[in-house]
C-alpha cells in the first residue's frame, strides 16, 4: 500500500519552463501531456476515467483529492485515460463506505503518475493567463533542462487525433440502465416501444449509455471508423455521436461518416466531441480554446433559462462558420462560446456539455428525453 512515507520526490515542468516540485502519488516514472485544470469539487474518479481526457495531465483545483477513495461503480470506462494527475493534498487512507481502494493505489495499479504538494492555485492562474500547454511529471528525470527538452518535443493538442486510442475495438450492445438508487428523472421510466440507437464511440462515457437505456433505448455501440453502410444495417431509429479526446477537426473519418449519415435524416444527438463533429459535418469550423471548460458549474443558456452544466472540452464550434440552416440553442455564459446547436428543419441537435451529469448537475437531463421524442416522432 502506498503511503506518504513511500512517496518519491517528483518534478512538474511546463513548456514555458515553469517548474513545480512536489511528491509523487500513483505510479513512478515520466509522463508528458497537455496540462489542463478541472474545477469540480467532486467526481475525481469519473474525471480520471473519462476518455475525453486522453493525452492530458489534469490539475484538480479542489485542494483535497482521494478522501472517498475509488470504487468500480464510478468508473466511466475500463481504465483511467489521463496522462497524469496534479493535486494540492492527497489522502492515502480514504474514508467512505463505497471505497474499495485508495486513489494512489488505484493510479499505481493503472500506471498513472501523479504529483501532489504543489501550489495548484498558482498553476491554475498560470494556465488561465497563458493558456493550456504541454508539461511533464517525472520521478526519475529531476534535471529541469532534460525534462523541459522532453516536453518541448511533444506534439501540440491542436491537430491531434486521439479517438483511435480510446474507441471500442468491436461492436457491443449496452443494456445497463442508471442504477435505481441514482435515478433522478421520473420521465426516464416512462418508456414505450424500444428505440434502436447506434452510438458512435469517439471515447464514450458509461453514464451516457446508461441514460439512453433508462429512456428506453436499445443501444448498439460501434467503433469510430464504422462505415455508414454498416451503421444502417442495424436499422437505427437514431444516431448518437459521443464525447471524445483531441482535436475534432482531425477526426476526418468520423466527420465524413456523420456527413453521410445526415443524408438519411435520422434523429441525431451529439455530446461534446459529438457536438463538434456534428457542427463540422454541417460545414462549420472549430477552434482551440485558450484553456477550455472543465468543471461542474459552467452556466449555459440563451434566452430565459440557465442550465448549470458539467463540461470537459478544449475546442469549440466557430459561430460565424455556421450555415443559415443551423441555429445556436445554447451559449457558454462565461465566455459566450457556442454550447448547443440544432438544425432548423431536420432532427439534428447537439450540446457542448455533459447532460449525463457524471459528475455534475442534472439540469440538462431533459436532452435525452428530447432525443427520444424526436425518434418517436420520426418513427410515426
mmCIF file of N, CA, C and O in Angstrom, residues 231-273:
data_model
loop_
_atom_site.group_PDB
_atom_site.id
_atom_site.type_symbol
_atom_site.label_atom_id
_atom_site.label_comp_id
_atom_site.label_asym_id
_atom_site.label_seq_id
_atom_site.Cartn_x
_atom_site.Cartn_y
_atom_site.Cartn_z
ATOM 1 N N UNK A 231 -23.583 0.906 -40.254
ATOM 2 C CA UNK A 231 -24.458 1.507 -39.239
ATOM 3 C C UNK A 231 -25.924 1.359 -39.651
ATOM 4 O O UNK A 231 -26.785 1.019 -38.833
ATOM 5 N N UNK A 232 -26.209 1.573 -40.918
ATOM 6 C CA UNK A 232 -27.591 1.456 -41.412
ATOM 7 C C UNK A 232 -28.118 0.022 -41.331
ATOM 8 O O UNK A 232 -29.328 -0.197 -41.283
ATOM 9 N N UNK A 233 -27.205 -0.965 -41.309
ATOM 10 C CA UNK A 233 -27.636 -2.372 -41.209
ATOM 11 C C UNK A 233 -28.357 -2.656 -39.889
ATOM 12 O O UNK A 233 -29.142 -3.592 -39.793
ATOM 13 N N UNK A 234 -28.102 -1.839 -38.874
ATOM 14 C CA UNK A 234 -28.774 -2.022 -37.580
ATOM 15 C C UNK A 234 -30.166 -1.386 -37.567
ATOM 16 O O UNK A 234 -30.869 -1.472 -36.564
ATOM 17 N N UNK A 235 -30.537 -0.758 -38.694
ATOM 18 C CA UNK A 235 -31.835 -0.084 -38.814
ATOM 19 C C UNK A 235 -32.105 0.833 -37.607
ATOM 20 O O UNK A 235 -33.109 0.686 -36.904
ATOM 21 N N UNK A 236 -31.209 1.802 -37.364
ATOM 22 C CA UNK A 236 -31.363 2.635 -36.167
ATOM 23 C C UNK A 236 -32.531 3.614 -36.265
ATOM 24 O O UNK A 236 -32.855 4.097 -37.352
ATOM 25 N N UNK A 237 -33.132 3.887 -35.113
ATOM 26 C CA UNK A 237 -34.129 4.960 -35.030
ATOM 27 C C UNK A 237 -33.437 6.298 -34.813
ATOM 28 O O UNK A 237 -34.018 7.351 -35.081
ATOM 29 N N UNK A 238 -32.196 6.247 -34.306
ATOM 30 C CA UNK A 238 -31.436 7.468 -34.070
ATOM 31 C C UNK A 238 -29.949 7.203 -34.029
ATOM 32 O O UNK A 238 -29.516 6.060 -33.826
ATOM 33 N N UNK A 239 -29.172 8.255 -34.257
ATOM 34 C CA UNK A 239 -27.706 8.170 -34.232
ATOM 35 C C UNK A 239 -27.199 9.035 -33.086
ATOM 36 O O UNK A 239 -27.623 10.190 -32.934
ATOM 37 N N UNK A 240 -26.299 8.477 -32.283
ATOM 38 C CA UNK A 240 -25.695 9.250 -31.196
ATOM 39 C C UNK A 240 -24.205 9.424 -31.472
ATOM 40 O O UNK A 240 -23.505 8.447 -31.764
ATOM 41 N N UNK A 241 -23.725 10.666 -31.393
ATOM 42 C CA UNK A 241 -22.310 10.980 -31.583
ATOM 43 C C UNK A 241 -21.715 11.300 -30.218
ATOM 44 O O UNK A 241 -22.122 12.254 -29.564
ATOM 45 N N UNK A 242 -20.739 10.511 -29.781
ATOM 46 C CA UNK A 242 -20.263 10.591 -28.396
ATOM 47 C C UNK A 242 -19.190 11.649 -28.184
ATOM 48 O O UNK A 242 -18.654 12.234 -29.127
ATOM 49 N N UNK A 243 -18.870 11.846 -26.899
ATOM 50 C CA UNK A 243 -17.726 12.658 -26.487
ATOM 51 C C UNK A 243 -16.429 11.956 -26.887
ATOM 52 O O UNK A 243 -16.443 10.774 -27.258
ATOM 53 N N UNK A 244 -15.311 12.655 -26.769
ATOM 54 C CA UNK A 244 -14.023 12.043 -27.087
ATOM 55 C C UNK A 244 -12.890 13.049 -26.954
ATOM 56 O O UNK A 244 -13.120 14.245 -26.773
ATOM 57 N N UNK A 245 -11.622 12.581 -27.049
ATOM 58 C CA UNK A 245 -10.454 13.444 -26.830
ATOM 59 C C UNK A 245 -9.867 14.029 -28.113
ATOM 60 O O UNK A 245 -10.173 13.594 -29.213
ATOM 61 N N UNK A 246 -8.979 15.013 -27.915
ATOM 62 C CA UNK A 246 -8.198 15.538 -29.036
ATOM 63 C C UNK A 246 -8.914 16.605 -29.845
ATOM 64 O O UNK A 246 -9.937 17.165 -29.431
ATOM 65 N N UNK A 247 -8.364 16.879 -31.017
ATOM 66 C CA UNK A 247 -8.865 17.914 -31.915
ATOM 67 C C UNK A 247 -9.960 17.328 -32.802
ATOM 68 O O UNK A 247 -9.691 16.427 -33.597
ATOM 69 N N UNK A 248 -11.199 17.825 -32.704
ATOM 70 C CA UNK A 248 -12.280 17.237 -33.510
ATOM 71 C C UNK A 248 -12.038 17.345 -35.016
ATOM 72 O O UNK A 248 -12.418 16.449 -35.780
ATOM 73 N N UNK A 249 -11.385 18.437 -35.450
ATOM 74 C CA UNK A 249 -11.145 18.624 -36.884
ATOM 75 C C UNK A 249 -10.213 17.551 -37.448
ATOM 76 O O UNK A 249 -10.207 17.302 -38.666
ATOM 77 N N UNK A 250 -9.430 16.905 -36.576
ATOM 78 C CA UNK A 250 -8.508 15.855 -37.020
ATOM 79 C C UNK A 250 -9.211 14.510 -37.197
ATOM 80 O O UNK A 250 -8.644 13.573 -37.778
ATOM 81 N N UNK A 251 -10.443 14.401 -36.693
ATOM 82 C CA UNK A 251 -11.187 13.127 -36.777
ATOM 83 C C UNK A 251 -11.931 13.098 -38.112
ATOM 84 O O UNK A 251 -13.168 13.078 -38.183
ATOM 85 N N UNK A 252 -11.174 13.098 -39.202
ATOM 86 C CA UNK A 252 -11.748 13.252 -40.547
ATOM 87 C C UNK A 252 -12.700 12.111 -40.916
ATOM 88 O O UNK A 252 -13.727 12.334 -41.554
ATOM 89 N N UNK A 253 -12.353 10.896 -40.493
ATOM 90 C CA UNK A 253 -13.197 9.731 -40.799
ATOM 91 C C UNK A 253 -14.563 9.870 -40.122
ATOM 92 O O UNK A 253 -15.608 9.619 -40.731
ATOM 93 N N UNK A 254 -14.551 10.308 -38.852
ATOM 94 C CA UNK A 254 -15.798 10.494 -38.107
ATOM 95 C C UNK A 254 -16.661 11.583 -38.715
ATOM 96 O O UNK A 254 -17.891 11.461 -38.781
ATOM 97 N N UNK A 255 -16.027 12.660 -39.170
ATOM 98 C CA UNK A 255 -16.771 13.768 -39.798
ATOM 99 C C UNK A 255 -17.428 13.283 -41.090
ATOM 100 O O UNK A 255 -18.605 13.560 -41.353
ATOM 101 N N UNK A 256 -16.662 12.531 -41.895
ATOM 102 C CA UNK A 256 -17.199 12.010 -43.161
ATOM 103 C C UNK A 256 -18.366 11.059 -42.912
ATOM 104 O O UNK A 256 -19.383 11.095 -43.619
ATOM 105 N N UNK A 257 -18.243 10.204 -41.868
ATOM 106 C CA UNK A 257 -19.322 9.261 -41.517
ATOM 107 C C UNK A 257 -20.572 10.023 -41.094
ATOM 108 O O UNK A 257 -21.683 9.733 -41.546
ATOM 109 N N UNK A 258 -20.395 11.018 -40.219
ATOM 110 C CA UNK A 258 -21.539 11.812 -39.755
ATOM 111 C C UNK A 258 -22.213 12.523 -40.926
ATOM 112 O O UNK A 258 -23.444 12.551 -41.018
ATOM 113 N N UNK A 259 -21.412 13.064 -41.830
ATOM 114 C CA UNK A 259 -21.945 13.769 -43.002
ATOM 115 C C UNK A 259 -22.805 12.836 -43.851
ATOM 116 O O UNK A 259 -23.905 13.198 -44.292
ATOM 117 N N UNK A 260 -22.309 11.610 -44.036
ATOM 118 C CA UNK A 260 -23.060 10.623 -44.829
ATOM 119 C C UNK A 260 -24.345 10.213 -44.121
ATOM 120 O O UNK A 260 -25.406 10.075 -44.748
ATOM 121 N N UNK A 261 -24.278 10.043 -42.789
ATOM 122 C CA UNK A 261 -25.456 9.620 -42.022
ATOM 123 C C UNK A 261 -26.536 10.705 -42.006
ATOM 124 O O UNK A 261 -27.732 10.393 -41.979
ATOM 125 N N UNK A 262 -26.116 11.974 -42.021
ATOM 126 C CA UNK A 262 -27.095 13.061 -42.006
ATOM 127 C C UNK A 262 -27.982 13.057 -43.249
ATOM 128 O O UNK A 262 -29.107 13.546 -43.212
ATOM 129 N N UNK A 263 -27.471 12.478 -44.343
ATOM 130 C CA UNK A 263 -28.278 12.389 -45.574
ATOM 131 C C UNK A 263 -29.546 11.567 -45.347
ATOM 132 O O UNK A 263 -30.563 11.770 -45.997
ATOM 133 N N UNK A 264 -29.461 10.613 -44.386
ATOM 134 C CA UNK A 264 -30.616 9.762 -44.088
ATOM 135 C C UNK A 264 -31.647 10.449 -43.203
ATOM 136 O O UNK A 264 -32.741 9.922 -42.981
ATOM 137 N N UNK A 265 -31.308 11.622 -42.680
ATOM 138 C CA UNK A 265 -32.215 12.452 -41.870
ATOM 139 C C UNK A 265 -32.756 11.743 -40.630
ATOM 140 O O UNK A 265 -33.848 12.025 -40.152
ATOM 141 N N UNK A 266 -31.977 10.800 -40.095
ATOM 142 C CA UNK A 266 -32.350 10.148 -38.836
ATOM 143 C C UNK A 266 -32.101 11.127 -37.678
ATOM 144 O O UNK A 266 -31.126 11.883 -37.717
ATOM 145 N N UNK A 267 -32.921 11.108 -36.628
ATOM 146 C CA UNK A 267 -32.633 11.940 -35.465
ATOM 147 C C UNK A 267 -31.204 11.695 -34.974
ATOM 148 O O UNK A 267 -30.781 10.544 -34.819
ATOM 149 N N UNK A 268 -30.467 12.787 -34.756
ATOM 150 C CA UNK A 268 -29.050 12.698 -34.381
ATOM 151 C C UNK A 268 -28.777 13.609 -33.199
ATOM 152 O O UNK A 268 -29.168 14.775 -33.203
ATOM 153 N N UNK A 269 -28.081 13.056 -32.196
ATOM 154 C CA UNK A 269 -27.768 13.785 -30.956
ATOM 155 C C UNK A 269 -26.273 13.669 -30.710
ATOM 156 O O UNK A 269 -25.713 12.569 -30.720
ATOM 157 N N UNK A 270 -25.612 14.801 -30.514
ATOM 158 C CA UNK A 270 -24.174 14.803 -30.238
ATOM 159 C C UNK A 270 -23.863 15.446 -28.903
ATOM 160 O O UNK A 270 -24.503 16.429 -28.513
ATOM 161 N N UNK A 271 -22.895 14.897 -28.199
ATOM 162 C CA UNK A 271 -22.433 15.453 -26.921
ATOM 163 C C UNK A 271 -20.929 15.707 -27.013
ATOM 164 O O UNK A 271 -20.175 14.818 -27.415
ATOM 165 N N UNK A 272 -20.502 16.910 -26.636
ATOM 166 C CA UNK A 272 -19.090 17.279 -26.531
ATOM 167 C C UNK A 272 -18.362 17.121 -27.874
ATOM 168 O O UNK A 272 -18.643 17.884 -28.788
ATOM 169 N N UNK A 273 -17.461 16.145 -28.054
ATOM 170 C CA UNK A 273 -16.856 15.998 -29.372
ATOM 171 C C UNK A 273 -17.938 15.690 -30.406
ATOM 172 O O UNK A 273 -17.859 16.157 -31.547
#
